[in-house]
Every structure is written in C-alpha cells, then in structure tokens.
C-alpha atoms as a PDB file:
ATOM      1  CA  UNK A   1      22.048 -10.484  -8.471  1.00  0.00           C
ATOM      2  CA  UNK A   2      19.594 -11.155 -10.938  1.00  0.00           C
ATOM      3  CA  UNK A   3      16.583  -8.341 -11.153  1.00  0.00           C
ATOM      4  CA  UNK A   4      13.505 -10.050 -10.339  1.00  0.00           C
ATOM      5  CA  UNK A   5      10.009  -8.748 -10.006  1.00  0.00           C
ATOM      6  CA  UNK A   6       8.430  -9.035  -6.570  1.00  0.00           C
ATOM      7  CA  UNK A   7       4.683  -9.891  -6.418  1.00  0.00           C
ATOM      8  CA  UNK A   8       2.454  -7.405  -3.914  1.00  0.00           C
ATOM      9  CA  UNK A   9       2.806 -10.843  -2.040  1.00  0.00           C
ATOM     10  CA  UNK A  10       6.428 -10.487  -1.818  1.00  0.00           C
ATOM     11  CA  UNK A  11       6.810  -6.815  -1.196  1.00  0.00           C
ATOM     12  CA  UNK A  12       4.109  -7.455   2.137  1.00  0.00           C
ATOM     13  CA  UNK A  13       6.205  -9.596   3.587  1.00  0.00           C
ATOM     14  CA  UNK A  14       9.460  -7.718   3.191  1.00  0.00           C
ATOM     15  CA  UNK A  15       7.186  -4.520   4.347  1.00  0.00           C
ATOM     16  CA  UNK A  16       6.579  -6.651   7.587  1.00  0.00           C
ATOM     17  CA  UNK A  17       9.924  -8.661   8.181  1.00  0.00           C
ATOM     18  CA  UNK A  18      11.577  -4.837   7.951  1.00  0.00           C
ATOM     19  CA  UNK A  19       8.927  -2.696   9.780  1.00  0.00           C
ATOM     20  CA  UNK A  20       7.231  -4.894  12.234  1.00  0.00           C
ATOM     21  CA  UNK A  21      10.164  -7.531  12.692  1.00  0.00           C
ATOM     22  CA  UNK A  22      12.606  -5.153  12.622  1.00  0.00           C
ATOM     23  CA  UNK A  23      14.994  -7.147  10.090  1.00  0.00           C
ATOM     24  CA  UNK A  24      17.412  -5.131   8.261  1.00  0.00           C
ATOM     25  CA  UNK A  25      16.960  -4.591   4.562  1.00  0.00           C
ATOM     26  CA  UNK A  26      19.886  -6.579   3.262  1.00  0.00           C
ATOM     27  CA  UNK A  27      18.809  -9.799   5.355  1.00  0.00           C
ATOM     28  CA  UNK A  28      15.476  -9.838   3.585  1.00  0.00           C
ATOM     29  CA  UNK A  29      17.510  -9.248   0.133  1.00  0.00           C
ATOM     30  CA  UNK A  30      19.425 -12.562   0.867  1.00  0.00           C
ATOM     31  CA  UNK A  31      16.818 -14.019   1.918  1.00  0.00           C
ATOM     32  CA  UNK A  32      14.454 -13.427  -1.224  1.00  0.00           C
ATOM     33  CA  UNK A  33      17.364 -13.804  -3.434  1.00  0.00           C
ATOM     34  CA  UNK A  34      17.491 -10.049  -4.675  1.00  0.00           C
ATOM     35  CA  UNK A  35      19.173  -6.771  -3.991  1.00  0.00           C
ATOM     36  CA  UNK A  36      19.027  -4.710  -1.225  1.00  0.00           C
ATOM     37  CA  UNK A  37      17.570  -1.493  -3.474  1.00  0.00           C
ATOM     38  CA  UNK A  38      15.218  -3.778  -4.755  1.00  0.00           C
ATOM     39  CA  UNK A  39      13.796  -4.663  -1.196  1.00  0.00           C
ATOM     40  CA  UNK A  40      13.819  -0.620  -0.532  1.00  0.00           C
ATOM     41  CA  UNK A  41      12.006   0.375  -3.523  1.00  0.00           C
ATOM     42  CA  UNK A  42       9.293  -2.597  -2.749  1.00  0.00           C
ATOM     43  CA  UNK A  43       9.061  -1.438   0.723  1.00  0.00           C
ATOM     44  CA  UNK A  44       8.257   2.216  -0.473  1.00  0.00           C
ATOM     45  CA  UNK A  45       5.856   1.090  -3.009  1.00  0.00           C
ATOM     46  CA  UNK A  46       4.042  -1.223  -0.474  1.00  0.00           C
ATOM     47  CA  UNK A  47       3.627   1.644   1.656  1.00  0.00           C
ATOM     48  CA  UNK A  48       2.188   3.859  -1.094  1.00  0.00           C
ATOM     49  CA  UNK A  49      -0.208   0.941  -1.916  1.00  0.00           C
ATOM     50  CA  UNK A  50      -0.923   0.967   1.565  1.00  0.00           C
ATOM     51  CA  UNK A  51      -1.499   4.896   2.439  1.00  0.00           C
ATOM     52  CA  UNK A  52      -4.181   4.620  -1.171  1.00  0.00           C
ATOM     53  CA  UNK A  53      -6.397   1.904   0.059  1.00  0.00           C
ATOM     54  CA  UNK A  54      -6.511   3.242   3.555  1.00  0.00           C
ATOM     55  CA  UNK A  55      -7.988   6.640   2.183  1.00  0.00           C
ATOM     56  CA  UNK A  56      -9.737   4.871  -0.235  1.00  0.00           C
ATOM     57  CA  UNK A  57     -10.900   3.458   3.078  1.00  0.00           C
ATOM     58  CA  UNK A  58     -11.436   6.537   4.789  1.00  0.00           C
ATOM     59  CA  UNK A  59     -13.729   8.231   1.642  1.00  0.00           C
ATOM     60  CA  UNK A  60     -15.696   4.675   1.661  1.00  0.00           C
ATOM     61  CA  UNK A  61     -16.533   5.344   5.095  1.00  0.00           C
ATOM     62  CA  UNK A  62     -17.490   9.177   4.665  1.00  0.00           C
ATOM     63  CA  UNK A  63     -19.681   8.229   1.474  1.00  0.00           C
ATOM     64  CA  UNK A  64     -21.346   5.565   3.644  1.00  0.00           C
ATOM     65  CA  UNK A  65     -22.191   7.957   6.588  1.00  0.00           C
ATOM     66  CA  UNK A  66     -22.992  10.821   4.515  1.00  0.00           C
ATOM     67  CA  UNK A  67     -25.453   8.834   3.003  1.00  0.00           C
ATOM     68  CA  UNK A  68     -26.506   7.978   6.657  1.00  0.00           C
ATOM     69  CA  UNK A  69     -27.464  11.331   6.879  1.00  0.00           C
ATOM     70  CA  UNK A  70     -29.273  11.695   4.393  1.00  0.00           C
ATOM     71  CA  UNK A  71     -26.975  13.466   1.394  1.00  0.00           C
ATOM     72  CA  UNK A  72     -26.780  11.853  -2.054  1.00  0.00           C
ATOM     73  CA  UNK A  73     -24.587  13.025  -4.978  1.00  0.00           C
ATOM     74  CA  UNK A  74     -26.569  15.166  -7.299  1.00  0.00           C
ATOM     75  CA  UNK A  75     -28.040  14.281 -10.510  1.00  0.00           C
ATOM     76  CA  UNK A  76     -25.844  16.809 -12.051  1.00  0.00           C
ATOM     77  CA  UNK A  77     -22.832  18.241 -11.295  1.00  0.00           C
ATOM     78  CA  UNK A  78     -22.850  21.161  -9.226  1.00  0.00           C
ATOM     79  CA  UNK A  79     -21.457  24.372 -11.456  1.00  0.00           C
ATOM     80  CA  UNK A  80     -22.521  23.240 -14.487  1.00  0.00           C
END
C-alpha cells in the first residue's frame, strides 16, 4: 500500500471509528486506503495530541483561577 500522510482530520476519525466505534484497526486501514501500522501509529499520535491540549487545558484553567484569587506571575523570576 502506498504510504500516505494522514491529516489530524484523518487520524480523529480513525481515533474514533477504533476507540468509540469499536472498529478494528485493519477495517479502518481498508477503508482509508492505507496500512494497518499506519492507522496504529496515527491513533497513538492522536492520543498524544489529545493528552497535550487537555493539560494545556487543565494549566489554562489553574492560571485563570489563580488569578481569581488574586496571584499574578512576578515581574521577575523568582531565584534570580
């Protein structure tokens, strides 16, 4: 099969039709016209994308209510 670079696009919806839908790996790779390794390696990487901007996420979120409170980053560095 031909090596072909998945967009995020692509690599979402084989992160959904194998995780949520609970189609197996080489059905998507038919289906997108690929190989089953490269479905596996977009599926990993999806999830990686997905673990960053959820903590990216979760520190936007403490940074907001930290703020709330009343902290703000220092002018300087602390240390130096």
């Amino acid at each position: 099969m031909a090596s072909l670079k998945m967009t995020e696009r692509h690599k979402a919806m084989a992160y959904i039709l194998n995780r949520e839908f609970g189609y197996p790996m080489t059905a998507i790779a038919n289906l997108m016209g690929v190989a089953q390794s490269t479905i596996s390696s977009a599926i990993k990487d999806f999830e990686y994308q997905r673990l960053i901007k959820n903590l990216e996420q979760e520190l936007n979120n403490a940074r907001e209510e930290l703020k709330s409170l009343g902290y703000n980053p220092p002018d300087v560095i602390m240390g130096e």
